[in-house]
C-alpha cells in the first residue's frame, strides 16, 4: 500500500486555537487526518516496544511556531517516516501501528462506534448483510461474512474482501484489497457513492488450492459463482465449443465439473484491470493488464493499431516499485499543483530479466498500480511458502493485506524481503542493495505452474510477428 502525506490543513481545536493537520493518504485517497503530537505519540510507543535501533528517524519537536517552510519540511519528513514504518515487515504489520490508523480513520470521518448493517457482495450479484460494529476491522468483517455464509474457519483465509467500483456499463474495477489498518464500514461510507461495494473473492493464485475450497459446499458455491462471473465478464476466454460445454454443465448443476473445465481456460483465476498506459514495447502504448498464474499479462495496442499479447513472469522480476505524484488536472493551463486542483498519478515499474544478461524497466501508469503491486507480492508470498514447505493454509488465514507475517515467509526463506520502492529516484545509487527475486526463488520449479518454457527474449523486436511475445523459460534462470 502506498502511504503519502500530500497536504496539510490548518484546523480549529476545541478551545478555539488552531493546529496543523497532516492528511495521510493511502493509494491517493484520504485515510485520516492527524496532528504531529499524535504521530509523535505513536513513534514513542513503537520505540518503547521495538527499540530505538528499529524505528526510523522522526522529525524533532520545535519550540516556536513553525513557518510555512518548516511545516512543509515536517510534512515531507512525516511522509517518509510513515512509508518507512509501513514497509518494515515487523513495524508495518504490528497491531500498534494498525490500530493507530484505524482509530485515526474513525475519528477523521467522525463515525461513532455503534452496531450497523453492512452489505458484502458476492460474485453472482447477491448480497450478504452482516451486523457489525463501525469500529470492526477488516478481519472481523470477513469473519462475520464467513459466519453468515456458514463458511468453515479453516477456509476463511482463502478469501478476502475487496473494494470495487461498478461502472454504469456493469464493468468492475478493483480499487484495492481491504487492509488490516482500516475499518470497512468507515472506508465504504467515506466514499459517499453507490458505485463502490465490498466484494468477497478468493485471495489465492494457485488453482491447486481450489480442491481445498471445493471440498466444502459453501466454498464450492463461492468459487463456482466467481468462475461464472469471470466468464460472463469476459475475463476468462471461452470459445464456442467450450461455451456449449459450460452451459450444459450449468444446466445439470455440475458445479465441480464446471470449475474443472474453467481451470483449463485462458486467464482462469486472473484479475483484469482497467485499460491503462505502458512504455513497453513503446512509450505511450495502451494496455490491458491481467494478474494471475504468477505473471502480469499484457494485451498491448501498438501505435500502428496492431494488438500483441504476452506475459511477464514474477520469477523474472528483479524488483518493483510504486510511484505516486501529484499532477494538475488538465484544464488547458500549465498551473502547478500549488495553484490548481491536482490528481494523483500512480505508476508501477518493475525491472525484468529480458534475457540472461539484460534487465529492463517496464512501467505501467494506472490508478490500480497499488492493486497490481499487491497481486505481485501475494504471488511471491505463495511461491516462497510453497518453496519452504510452509503451510499455505496458515499463510492464507493470516494474510488479509497482500503480505504475510514474518514467521511464515521471512524466517522460512532466509533472505531479505523483495524491495518495493515508493519513490522514483533514477539513477538509483543503491541499486546494488536491491535483492534479486530470482536469487530467492532460483530453485523453485515452475514447470507445473507455467505452460510456457519458451527460450525467446522479451524485446521490442518480438512484436514484429503474428505470435505473442513470451519470456525466457524459468529453467534459464
CSV table of C-alpha atoms in Angstrom, one decimal:
chain,number,residue,atom,x,y,z
A,1,UNK,CA,0.0,0.0,0.0
A,2,UNK,CA,1.3,3.5,-0.8
A,3,UNK,CA,1.3,5.9,2.1
A,4,UNK,CA,1.6,9.6,1.4
A,5,UNK,CA,1.0,12.9,3.2
A,6,UNK,CA,0.4,15.2,0.1
A,7,UNK,CA,-1.1,18.1,2.0
A,8,UNK,CA,-1.7,19.8,5.4
A,9,UNK,CA,-4.6,21.7,6.7
A,10,UNK,CA,-4.9,24.4,9.4
A,11,UNK,CA,-7.8,23.4,11.6
A,12,UNK,CA,-9.5,24.7,14.7
A,13,UNK,CA,-9.2,22.9,18.0
A,14,UNK,CA,-11.8,22.5,20.8
A,15,UNK,CA,-10.6,25.6,22.6
A,16,UNK,CA,-10.6,27.8,19.6
A,17,UNK,CA,-6.9,27.5,18.9
A,18,UNK,CA,-5.6,26.3,15.5
A,19,UNK,CA,-3.2,23.5,14.7
A,20,UNK,CA,-1.7,21.9,11.6
A,21,UNK,CA,-3.3,18.6,10.5
A,22,UNK,CA,-1.4,16.2,8.3
A,23,UNK,CA,-3.6,14.3,5.8
A,24,UNK,CA,-2.5,10.7,5.4
A,25,UNK,CA,-3.5,9.3,2.1
A,26,UNK,CA,-3.5,5.6,1.2
A,27,UNK,CA,-3.4,4.9,-2.6
A,28,UNK,CA,-4.0,8.5,-3.2
A,29,UNK,CA,-7.2,8.6,-1.1
A,30,UNK,CA,-7.6,10.4,2.3
A,31,UNK,CA,-7.4,7.9,5.1
A,32,UNK,CA,-7.1,10.1,8.1
A,33,UNK,CA,-6.1,13.5,9.5
A,34,UNK,CA,-3.6,13.5,12.4
A,35,UNK,CA,-1.7,16.1,14.4
A,36,UNK,CA,2.1,16.0,14.8
A,37,UNK,CA,1.6,15.2,18.5
A,38,UNK,CA,-0.4,12.0,17.6
A,39,UNK,CA,2.3,10.7,15.3
A,40,UNK,CA,4.9,11.6,17.9
A,41,UNK,CA,2.9,9.5,20.5
A,42,UNK,CA,2.8,6.6,18.0
A,43,UNK,CA,6.6,6.9,17.5
A,44,UNK,CA,7.3,6.8,21.2
A,45,UNK,CA,5.1,3.7,21.6
A,46,UNK,CA,6.9,1.9,18.8
A,47,UNK,CA,10.3,2.9,20.1
A,48,UNK,CA,9.4,1.6,23.5
A,49,UNK,CA,8.1,-1.6,22.2
A,50,UNK,CA,10.6,-2.4,19.5
A,51,UNK,CA,13.7,-0.4,20.4
A,52,UNK,CA,15.3,2.8,19.1
A,53,UNK,CA,17.5,0.9,16.6
A,54,UNK,CA,14.5,-0.5,14.7
A,55,UNK,CA,12.4,2.7,14.5
A,56,UNK,CA,13.1,5.1,11.6
A,57,UNK,CA,14.1,8.8,12.2
A,58,UNK,CA,11.2,11.1,13.4
A,59,UNK,CA,11.2,14.9,12.8
A,60,UNK,CA,12.1,16.6,16.1
A,61,UNK,CA,9.9,18.9,18.1
A,62,UNK,CA,10.1,22.7,17.7
A,63,UNK,CA,9.8,25.2,20.5
A,64,UNK,CA,8.4,28.1,18.4
A,65,UNK,CA,5.5,28.2,15.9
A,66,UNK,CA,6.6,26.7,12.6
A,67,UNK,CA,6.9,28.8,9.5
A,68,UNK,CA,5.2,27.6,6.3
A,69,UNK,CA,8.5,26.3,5.0
A,70,UNK,CA,9.1,24.4,8.2
A,71,UNK,CA,5.6,22.9,8.0
A,72,UNK,CA,6.4,21.7,4.5
A,73,UNK,CA,9.7,20.2,5.6
A,74,UNK,CA,7.9,18.4,8.5
A,75,UNK,CA,5.3,17.1,6.1
A,76,UNK,CA,7.9,15.6,3.9
A,77,UNK,CA,9.7,14.0,6.9
A,78,UNK,CA,6.5,12.6,8.3
A,79,UNK,CA,5.6,11.1,4.9
A,80,UNK,CA,8.9,9.4,4.7
A,81,UNK,CA,8.5,8.2,8.3
A,82,UNK,CA,5.1,6.7,7.6
A,83,UNK,CA,6.4,5.0,4.5
A,84,UNK,CA,9.4,3.5,6.3
A,85,UNK,CA,7.2,2.2,9.1
A,86,UNK,CA,4.7,0.6,6.7
A,87,UNK,CA,7.4,-1.0,4.6
A,88,UNK,CA,9.2,-2.5,7.6
A,89,UNK,CA,7.9,-6.2,7.9
A,90,UNK,CA,7.8,-6.0,11.7
A,91,UNK,CA,6.5,-2.5,12.3
A,92,UNK,CA,4.1,-2.3,9.4
A,93,UNK,CA,2.3,-5.5,10.5
A,94,UNK,CA,2.2,-4.5,14.1
A,95,UNK,CA,-1.1,-4.2,15.9
A,96,UNK,CA,0.2,-0.9,17.4
A,97,UNK,CA,0.6,0.7,14.0
A,98,UNK,CA,-2.6,-0.7,12.5
A,99,UNK,CA,-4.8,0.2,15.5
A,100,UNK,CA,-3.5,3.7,15.4
A,101,UNK,CA,-4.6,4.1,11.8
A,102,UNK,CA,-8.0,2.5,12.4
A,103,UNK,CA,-8.7,4.9,15.3
A,104,UNK,CA,-7.5,7.9,13.3
A,105,UNK,CA,-9.7,6.8,10.4
A,106,UNK,CA,-12.8,6.6,12.6
A,107,UNK,CA,-12.1,10.0,14.3
A,108,UNK,CA,-11.4,11.7,10.9
A,109,UNK,CA,-14.7,10.5,9.5
A,110,UNK,CA,-16.5,11.3,12.8
A,111,UNK,CA,-18.4,8.0,12.9
A,112,UNK,CA,-19.2,6.8,16.4
A,113,UNK,CA,-18.9,3.2,17.4
A,114,UNK,CA,-22.3,1.6,17.0
A,115,UNK,CA,-23.9,-1.5,15.6
A,116,UNK,CA,-24.7,-1.3,11.8
A,117,UNK,CA,-25.6,-3.5,8.9
A,118,UNK,CA,-23.1,-3.8,6.1
A,119,UNK,CA,-23.7,-5.4,2.7
A,120,UNK,CA,-21.0,-7.8,1.4
A,121,UNK,CA,-21.4,-8.6,-2.3
A,122,UNK,CA,-20.8,-12.0,-3.8
A,123,UNK,CA,-19.6,-12.6,-7.4
A,124,UNK,CA,-23.0,-13.6,-8.6
A,125,UNK,CA,-24.5,-10.3,-7.6
A,126,UNK,CA,-26.1,-11.5,-4.4
A,127,UNK,CA,-25.5,-9.6,-1.1
A,128,UNK,CA,-24.9,-10.9,2.4
A,129,UNK,CA,-25.8,-8.5,5.1
A,130,UNK,CA,-23.7,-8.7,8.3
A,131,UNK,CA,-24.3,-7.0,11.6
A,132,UNK,CA,-21.1,-5.4,12.7
A,133,UNK,CA,-19.7,-2.5,14.7
A,134,UNK,CA,-18.5,0.5,12.8
A,135,UNK,CA,-15.2,0.0,14.6
A,136,UNK,CA,-14.7,-3.6,13.4
A,137,UNK,CA,-11.6,-4.1,11.3
A,138,UNK,CA,-11.3,-6.0,8.0
A,139,UNK,CA,-10.6,-9.4,9.6
A,140,UNK,CA,-13.7,-9.0,11.9
A,141,UNK,CA,-15.9,-8.2,8.9
A,142,UNK,CA,-14.5,-11.1,6.9
A,143,UNK,CA,-15.2,-13.4,9.8
A,144,UNK,CA,-18.7,-12.1,10.1
A,145,UNK,CA,-19.4,-12.7,6.4
A,146,UNK,CA,-18.0,-16.2,6.7
A,147,UNK,CA,-20.2,-17.0,9.7
A,148,UNK,CA,-23.3,-15.7,7.9
A,149,UNK,CA,-22.4,-17.9,4.9
A,150,UNK,CA,-21.5,-20.9,7.1
A,151,UNK,CA,-18.0,-21.0,5.6
A,152,UNK,CA,-15.7,-23.1,7.9
A,153,UNK,CA,-13.0,-21.3,9.8
A,154,UNK,CA,-10.2,-23.2,8.1
A,155,UNK,CA,-11.4,-21.8,4.7
A,156,UNK,CA,-11.8,-18.1,5.7
A,157,UNK,CA,-8.2,-17.3,4.8
A,158,UNK,CA,-8.8,-18.4,1.3
A,159,UNK,CA,-11.0,-15.4,0.7
A,160,UNK,CA,-10.6,-11.6,1.1
A,161,UNK,CA,-12.7,-8.5,1.0
A,162,UNK,CA,-12.1,-6.1,-1.9
A,163,UNK,CA,-13.2,-2.6,-2.5
A,164,UNK,CA,-14.6,-2.4,-6.0
A,165,UNK,CA,-16.3,0.1,-8.2
A,166,UNK,CA,-19.1,-0.9,-10.5
A,167,UNK,CA,-19.4,1.2,-13.7
A,168,UNK,CA,-22.6,2.2,-15.4
A,169,UNK,CA,-21.8,-0.5,-18.1
A,170,UNK,CA,-21.5,-3.2,-15.5
A,171,UNK,CA,-17.8,-3.2,-15.6
A,172,UNK,CA,-15.9,-4.0,-12.4
A,173,UNK,CA,-12.8,-2.1,-11.2
A,174,UNK,CA,-10.7,-3.4,-8.3
A,175,UNK,CA,-9.8,-0.5,-6.2
A,176,UNK,CA,-7.9,-2.4,-3.5
A,177,UNK,CA,-7.9,-5.3,-1.1
A,178,UNK,CA,-9.2,-4.1,2.2
A,179,UNK,CA,-6.4,-3.8,4.7
A,180,UNK,CA,-5.9,-4.7,8.3
A,181,UNK,CA,-5.4,-1.0,9.2
A,182,UNK,CA,-8.8,0.1,8.0
A,183,UNK,CA,-12.5,-0.2,9.1
A,184,UNK,CA,-14.5,-1.5,6.1
A,185,UNK,CA,-17.7,0.3,7.2
A,186,UNK,CA,-15.9,3.6,7.5
A,187,UNK,CA,-14.0,3.1,4.3
A,188,UNK,CA,-17.1,2.4,2.2
A,189,UNK,CA,-19.1,5.2,3.8
A,190,UNK,CA,-16.4,7.8,3.4
A,191,UNK,CA,-16.6,7.4,-0.4
A,192,UNK,CA,-20.2,8.5,-0.4
A,193,UNK,CA,-21.0,6.9,-3.7
A,194,UNK,CA,-23.3,3.9,-4.5
A,195,UNK,CA,-20.8,2.9,-7.2
A,196,UNK,CA,-18.5,1.3,-4.6
A,197,UNK,CA,-19.1,-2.1,-3.0
A,198,UNK,CA,-17.3,-4.6,-0.8
A,199,UNK,CA,-16.8,-7.8,-2.7
A,200,UNK,CA,-15.9,-11.3,-1.3
A,201,UNK,CA,-13.5,-13.1,-3.6
A,202,UNK,CA,-10.8,-15.8,-3.4
A,203,UNK,CA,-7.4,-14.5,-2.4
A,204,UNK,CA,-5.0,-17.2,-3.6
A,205,UNK,CA,-3.5,-17.7,-7.1
A,206,UNK,CA,-2.5,-21.4,-7.4
A,207,UNK,CA,-5.5,-23.3,-8.7
A,208,UNK,CA,-4.2,-26.4,-6.8
A,209,UNK,CA,-5.9,-24.9,-3.7
A,210,UNK,CA,-9.3,-24.9,-5.4
A,211,UNK,CA,-9.6,-28.5,-4.3
A,212,UNK,CA,-9.5,-27.5,-0.6
A,213,UNK,CA,-12.3,-24.9,-1.2
A,214,UNK,CA,-14.4,-27.2,-3.4
A,215,UNK,CA,-14.5,-29.9,-0.7
A,216,UNK,CA,-16.9,-27.7,1.2
A,217,UNK,CA,-20.4,-26.9,0.0
A,218,UNK,CA,-20.2,-23.1,0.7
A,219,UNK,CA,-16.7,-22.9,-0.7
A,220,UNK,CA,-17.8,-24.7,-3.8
A,221,UNK,CA,-20.7,-22.3,-4.3
A,222,UNK,CA,-18.4,-19.2,-3.9
A,223,UNK,CA,-15.8,-20.5,-6.3
A,224,UNK,CA,-18.5,-21.5,-8.8
A,225,UNK,CA,-20.1,-18.1,-8.6
A,226,UNK,CA,-16.7,-16.4,-9.2
A,227,UNK,CA,-15.9,-18.6,-12.2
A,228,UNK,CA,-19.3,-18.0,-13.8
A,229,UNK,CA,-18.9,-14.2,-13.2
A,230,UNK,CA,-15.4,-14.1,-14.6
A,231,UNK,CA,-16.6,-15.9,-17.7
A,232,UNK,CA,-19.6,-13.6,-18.2
A,233,UNK,CA,-17.4,-10.5,-17.8
A,234,UNK,CA,-15.0,-11.9,-20.5
A,235,UNK,CA,-12.1,-12.1,-18.0
A,236,UNK,CA,-11.8,-15.9,-18.8
A,237,UNK,CA,-11.7,-16.6,-22.6
A,238,UNK,CA,-14.1,-19.2,-23.9
A,239,UNK,CA,-14.6,-20.5,-27.5
A,240,UNK,CA,-17.9,-21.7,-28.9
A,241,UNK,CA,-17.3,-25.3,-28.1
A,242,UNK,CA,-16.2,-24.6,-24.5
A,243,UNK,CA,-19.2,-22.2,-24.1
A,244,UNK,CA,-21.5,-25.0,-25.1
A,245,UNK,CA,-19.9,-27.4,-22.7
A,246,UNK,CA,-20.1,-24.9,-19.8
A,247,UNK,CA,-23.8,-24.2,-20.4
A,248,UNK,CA,-24.5,-27.9,-20.4
A,249,UNK,CA,-22.7,-28.3,-17.1
A,250,UNK,CA,-24.6,-25.3,-15.7
A,251,UNK,CA,-28.0,-26.8,-16.7
A,252,UNK,CA,-27.0,-30.1,-15.0
A,253,UNK,CA,-25.9,-28.2,-11.9
A,254,UNK,CA,-22.5,-29.9,-12.2
A,255,UNK,CA,-20.5,-27.2,-10.3
A,256,UNK,CA,-17.3,-29.1,-9.7
A,257,UNK,CA,-17.1,-30.2,-13.4
A,258,UNK,CA,-17.8,-26.6,-14.4
A,259,UNK,CA,-14.9,-25.3,-12.3
A,260,UNK,CA,-12.6,-28.1,-13.6
A,261,UNK,CA,-13.4,-27.1,-17.1
A,262,UNK,CA,-12.9,-23.5,-16.2
A,263,UNK,CA,-9.4,-24.3,-14.9
A,264,UNK,CA,-8.3,-25.3,-18.4
A,265,UNK,CA,-9.4,-22.0,-19.9
A,266,UNK,CA,-7.2,-19.0,-20.6
A,267,UNK,CA,-7.0,-16.4,-17.8
A,268,UNK,CA,-8.8,-18.6,-15.2
A,269,UNK,CA,-8.2,-17.1,-11.8
A,270,UNK,CA,-6.8,-13.8,-13.2
A,271,UNK,CA,-7.8,-10.3,-12.1
A,272,UNK,CA,-8.3,-8.0,-15.0
A,273,UNK,CA,-7.5,-4.3,-14.7
A,274,UNK,CA,-8.9,-1.3,-16.5
A,275,UNK,CA,-7.2,-0.1,-19.7
A,276,UNK,CA,-4.1,1.9,-18.9
A,277,UNK,CA,-0.7,3.0,-20.4
A,278,UNK,CA,2.7,1.3,-20.6
A,279,UNK,CA,6.1,2.1,-22.0
A,280,UNK,CA,6.6,-1.4,-23.4
A,281,UNK,CA,7.4,-2.1,-26.1
A,282,UNK,CA,7.0,1.6,-26.9
A,283,UNK,CA,6.2,4.6,-24.8
A,284,UNK,CA,2.5,5.5,-24.6
A,285,UNK,CA,1.1,2.1,-25.6
A,286,UNK,CA,-2.4,1.3,-24.5
A,287,UNK,CA,-2.5,-1.9,-22.5
A,288,UNK,CA,-4.9,-4.2,-20.6
A,289,UNK,CA,-3.1,-5.8,-17.7
A,290,UNK,CA,-4.3,-9.0,-16.0
A,291,UNK,CA,-2.7,-10.7,-13.0
A,292,UNK,CA,-2.6,-14.4,-12.4
A,293,UNK,CA,-0.6,-17.6,-12.8
A,294,UNK,CA,2.4,-15.9,-11.3
A,295,UNK,CA,2.6,-13.3,-14.1
A,296,UNK,CA,1.4,-10.0,-15.4
A,297,UNK,CA,-0.3,-10.5,-18.7
A,298,UNK,CA,-0.1,-7.6,-21.2
A,299,UNK,CA,-2.6,-7.1,-24.1
A,300,UNK,CA,-1.0,-4.2,-25.9
A,301,UNK,CA,-2.2,-1.9,-28.6
A,302,UNK,CA,0.8,-0.7,-30.6
A,303,UNK,CA,0.9,2.7,-32.3
A,304,UNK,CA,0.2,1.1,-35.6
A,305,UNK,CA,-3.1,-0.3,-34.1
A,306,UNK,CA,-1.6,-3.9,-34.1
A,307,UNK,CA,-2.6,-5.9,-31.0
A,308,UNK,CA,0.0,-8.0,-29.2
A,309,UNK,CA,-0.1,-10.2,-26.1
A,310,UNK,CA,2.5,-11.6,-23.7
A,311,UNK,CA,3.4,-12.2,-20.1
A,312,UNK,CA,6.0,-11.1,-17.6
A,313,UNK,CA,6.7,-13.8,-15.0
A,314,UNK,CA,7.0,-12.8,-11.4
A,315,UNK,CA,10.1,-15.0,-11.1
A,316,UNK,CA,11.9,-12.9,-13.6
A,317,UNK,CA,11.2,-9.6,-11.9
A,318,UNK,CA,14.3,-8.4,-10.1
A,319,UNK,CA,12.3,-5.8,-8.1
A,320,UNK,CA,9.4,-3.4,-8.5
A,321,UNK,CA,8.4,0.0,-7.2
A,322,UNK,CA,5.3,2.1,-6.9
A,323,UNK,CA,5.5,5.8,-7.6
A,324,UNK,CA,2.9,8.4,-6.6
A,325,UNK,CA,3.0,12.0,-7.9
A,326,UNK,CA,0.6,15.0,-7.9
A,327,UNK,CA,-0.2,16.3,-11.4
A,328,UNK,CA,-2.5,19.2,-12.3
A,329,UNK,CA,-5.9,18.3,-13.6
A,330,UNK,CA,-5.9,19.1,-17.3
A,331,UNK,CA,-7.7,22.4,-17.8
A,332,UNK,CA,-5.8,24.0,-20.6
A,333,UNK,CA,-3.3,25.7,-18.3
A,334,UNK,CA,0.1,24.8,-17.0
A,335,UNK,CA,-0.5,25.7,-13.4
A,336,UNK,CA,1.4,23.9,-10.7
A,337,UNK,CA,-0.4,21.8,-8.1
A,338,UNK,CA,0.0,24.7,-5.6
A,339,UNK,CA,-2.3,26.9,-7.6
A,340,UNK,CA,-4.7,24.4,-9.1
A,341,UNK,CA,-6.6,21.2,-8.4
A,342,UNK,CA,-4.4,18.1,-8.7
A,343,UNK,CA,-4.9,14.4,-9.1
A,344,UNK,CA,-2.7,11.5,-8.0
A,345,UNK,CA,-0.7,9.7,-10.8
A,346,UNK,CA,0.3,6.2,-9.9
A,347,UNK,CA,2.9,4.1,-11.7
A,348,UNK,CA,4.1,0.5,-11.2
A,349,UNK,CA,7.5,-0.1,-12.6
A,350,UNK,CA,9.4,-3.4,-12.5
A,351,UNK,CA,12.9,-4.4,-13.5
A,352,UNK,CA,12.6,-7.5,-15.7
A,353,UNK,CA,15.2,-10.1,-16.8
A,354,UNK,CA,14.6,-9.9,-20.6
A,355,UNK,CA,17.5,-12.2,-21.3
A,356,UNK,CA,20.3,-13.7,-19.4
A,357,UNK,CA,22.3,-10.6,-19.4
A,358,UNK,CA,19.7,-7.8,-19.9
A,359,UNK,CA,17.5,-6.2,-17.4
A,360,UNK,CA,14.9,-3.6,-18.4
A,361,UNK,CA,12.5,-1.4,-16.5
A,362,UNK,CA,8.8,-1.7,-17.6
A,363,UNK,CA,6.4,0.9,-16.4
A,364,UNK,CA,2.6,0.8,-16.1
A,365,UNK,CA,0.7,4.1,-15.5
A,366,UNK,CA,-2.6,3.1,-13.8
A,367,UNK,CA,-4.8,4.2,-10.9
A,368,UNK,CA,-4.7,0.5,-10.0
A,369,UNK,CA,-0.9,0.3,-9.7
A,370,UNK,CA,-1.1,-0.4,-5.9
A,371,UNK,CA,-3.6,-3.3,-6.5
A,372,UNK,CA,-1.2,-4.7,-9.2
A,373,UNK,CA,1.7,-4.4,-6.6
A,374,UNK,CA,-0.4,-6.3,-4.0
A,375,UNK,CA,-1.1,-9.0,-6.5
A,376,UNK,CA,2.6,-9.4,-7.3
A,377,UNK,CA,3.5,-9.5,-3.6
A,378,UNK,CA,0.9,-12.2,-2.8
A,379,UNK,CA,2.2,-14.3,-5.7
A,380,UNK,CA,5.7,-14.1,-4.3
A,381,UNK,CA,4.4,-15.0,-0.9
A,382,UNK,CA,2.7,-18.1,-2.2
A,383,UNK,CA,5.8,-19.2,-4.1
A,384,UNK,CA,8.1,-18.6,-1.1
A,385,UNK,CA,5.8,-20.6,1.3
A,386,UNK,CA,5.4,-23.4,-1.2
A,387,UNK,CA,9.2,-23.5,-1.7
A,388,UNK,CA,9.9,-23.6,2.0
A,389,UNK,CA,7.4,-26.3,2.7
A,390,UNK,CA,5.3,-24.0,4.8
A,391,UNK,CA,1.6,-24.2,5.4
A,392,UNK,CA,-0.4,-22.4,2.7
A,393,UNK,CA,-3.5,-22.7,4.9
A,394,UNK,CA,-1.7,-20.9,7.7
A,395,UNK,CA,-0.5,-18.2,5.4
A,396,UNK,CA,-3.9,-17.6,3.8
A,397,UNK,CA,-5.5,-17.4,7.2
A,398,UNK,CA,-3.1,-14.7,8.3
A,399,UNK,CA,-2.9,-12.8,5.1
A,400,UNK,CA,-5.6,-10.2,4.6
A,401,UNK,CA,-3.4,-7.4,3.2
A,402,UNK,CA,-1.3,-8.8,0.4
A,403,UNK,CA,1.7,-9.7,2.6
A,404,UNK,CA,2.4,-12.5,5.0
A,405,UNK,CA,3.8,-12.4,8.5
A,406,UNK,CA,7.5,-12.8,9.2
A,407,UNK,CA,7.1,-16.2,10.8
A,408,UNK,CA,5.6,-17.7,7.6
A,409,UNK,CA,7.8,-16.2,5.0
A,410,UNK,CA,11.0,-14.5,6.0
A,411,UNK,CA,12.0,-17.0,8.6
A,412,UNK,CA,11.3,-19.9,6.3
A,413,UNK,CA,13.3,-18.4,3.4
A,414,UNK,CA,16.3,-16.7,5.0
A,415,UNK,CA,16.8,-13.8,2.5
A,416,UNK,CA,15.8,-10.1,2.7
A,417,UNK,CA,12.4,-9.1,1.5
A,418,UNK,CA,11.7,-8.1,-2.0
A,419,UNK,CA,12.2,-4.4,-2.4
A,420,UNK,CA,9.1,-2.4,-3.2
A,421,UNK,CA,10.2,1.1,-3.7
A,422,UNK,CA,7.8,4.0,-3.0
A,423,UNK,CA,9.8,6.8,-4.6
A,424,UNK,CA,11.3,7.1,-8.1
A,425,UNK,CA,14.9,8.0,-7.9
A,426,UNK,CA,16.8,7.5,-11.1
A,427,UNK,CA,19.6,6.7,-11.4
A,428,UNK,CA,19.5,4.6,-8.3
A,429,UNK,CA,22.7,5.0,-6.2
A,430,UNK,CA,21.7,2.0,-4.1
A,431,UNK,CA,20.9,-0.4,-7.0
A,432,UNK,CA,23.4,-3.0,-5.7
A,433,UNK,CA,21.4,-3.2,-2.5
A,434,UNK,CA,18.2,-4.4,-4.3
A,435,UNK,CA,17.6,-8.1,-3.6
A,436,UNK,CA,17.2,-10.2,-6.6
A,437,UNK,CA,13.9,-12.1,-6.6
A,438,UNK,CA,15.5,-14.6,-8.9
A,439,UNK,CA,18.0,-15.5,-6.2
A,440,UNK,CA,15.2,-16.1,-3.7
A,441,UNK,CA,13.3,-18.4,-6.0
A,442,UNK,CA,16.1,-19.8,-8.1
A,443,UNK,CA,15.4,-23.4,-7.0
A,444,UNK,CA,11.7,-23.2,-7.4
A,445,UNK,CA,10.5,-25.4,-10.2
A,446,UNK,CA,7.7,-23.6,-12.1
A,447,UNK,CA,7.1,-26.2,-14.8
A,448,UNK,CA,3.8,-27.1,-13.3
A,449,UNK,CA,2.8,-23.5,-12.9
A,450,UNK,CA,3.7,-22.1,-16.3
A,451,UNK,CA,2.8,-23.7,-19.5
A,452,UNK,CA,5.4,-21.6,-21.3
A,453,UNK,CA,9.0,-22.6,-21.4
A,454,UNK,CA,9.9,-20.5,-24.4
A,455,UNK,CA,13.6,-19.5,-24.8
A,456,UNK,CA,12.6,-16.3,-26.7
A,457,UNK,CA,13.6,-13.0,-25.2
A,458,UNK,CA,11.1,-10.3,-24.5
A,459,UNK,CA,12.1,-7.3,-26.6
A,460,UNK,CA,10.6,-4.8,-28.9
A,461,UNK,CA,11.6,-6.9,-31.9
A,462,UNK,CA,9.3,-9.7,-30.7
A,463,UNK,CA,6.3,-7.6,-31.6
A,464,UNK,CA,7.1,-7.8,-35.3
A,465,UNK,CA,5.3,-11.1,-35.8
A,466,UNK,CA,2.0,-12.7,-35.6
A,467,UNK,CA,2.7,-14.5,-32.3
A,468,UNK,CA,2.5,-13.0,-28.9
A,469,UNK,CA,5.8,-12.3,-27.0
A,470,UNK,CA,6.9,-14.6,-24.3
A,471,UNK,CA,9.6,-14.6,-21.6
A,472,UNK,CA,12.5,-16.8,-21.2
A,473,UNK,CA,11.7,-20.2,-19.7
A,474,UNK,CA,12.3,-20.3,-15.9
A,475,UNK,CA,14.8,-23.1,-16.4
A,476,UNK,CA,17.2,-20.5,-17.9
A,477,UNK,CA,17.4,-18.6,-14.6
